[in-house]
């Protein structure tokens, strides 16, 4: 799973609100244009976004390796038939386009996560959503971004510990049960520790957040977001 990576790319210099606007516009356009020509245009936009974030497509796909099997499996299942010809391309076409559309949207999200610090994401959310709802949503976004990679690391260590004890020789169902149980136990333990730490530090609903300011570099990005919104809505 992607995490923030410090850098000097064009995307790193952007205001997080303009990047969120591009994400939203891209998602709207992707939902509206599911044809091959539309997805071809969105592919070019996605490639430009990854280039601006200095994120190699192979690295981004590696971050999504847990999602890719599901995206590939959907058109395969839809196209499979119980008799000759055993696979229908016509039935698999729409799910394949939907899976590819989902992949493009997630790749754009990877570029955002890799170029935006958690504190800036929280600040952007709280400025876009005023009042207590924005503070609650911003806190939730910060906690998810900070702890998702930690929980994934716990699962990886549980799997490695099971393999060190010859757990890889057990049936698949037993391996899944052992890793899931260990991962859930660690997640619950970390949740209790996090709750205690938040109370000990007197968690503030209105912390001092980093200042955000739109600059000249955000102008073409906001123009791109408006173009994507307009294209999607029309």
Tab-separated table of C-alpha atoms in Angstrom, residues 3-4 18 32 38 40 45 58 64 80 91 93 108-109 112 121 131 138 148 152-153 172 176 183 187 190 207 210:
chain	number	residue	atom	x	y	z
A	3	UNK	CA	2.466	5.918	1.636
A	4	UNK	CA	3.739	9.468	1.409
A	18	UNK	CA	-6.196	21.119	-6.207
A	32	UNK	CA	-19.342	8.932	-17.421
A	38	UNK	CA	-13.032	7.641	-23.421
A	40	UNK	CA	-7.992	5.886	-23.895
A	45	UNK	CA	-4.428	11.788	-18.306
A	58	UNK	CA	5.152	-0.488	-12.427
A	64	UNK	CA	-2.004	-2.400	-5.934
A	80	UNK	CA	-17.020	-17.798	-18.629
A	91	UNK	CA	-20.131	-10.731	-21.926
A	93	UNK	CA	-16.284	-6.657	-22.467
A	108	UNK	CA	-4.566	8.506	-9.661
A	109	UNK	CA	-5.226	8.011	-5.943
A	112	UNK	CA	-2.035	11.628	-4.564
A	121	UNK	CA	-4.573	15.886	3.612
A	131	UNK	CA	-17.354	22.611	11.305
A	138	UNK	CA	-10.077	14.954	8.838
A	148	UNK	CA	-3.181	1.242	7.173
A	152	UNK	CA	-0.531	-4.387	6.507
A	153	UNK	CA	2.932	-4.851	8.035
A	172	UNK	CA	-4.985	-23.041	2.593
A	176	UNK	CA	-5.855	-18.011	6.084
A	183	UNK	CA	-3.725	-9.921	12.235
A	187	UNK	CA	-5.146	-4.727	15.090
A	190	UNK	CA	-2.947	-1.419	18.324
A	207	UNK	CA	-5.217	21.160	16.054
A	210	UNK	CA	-0.161	23.456	8.200
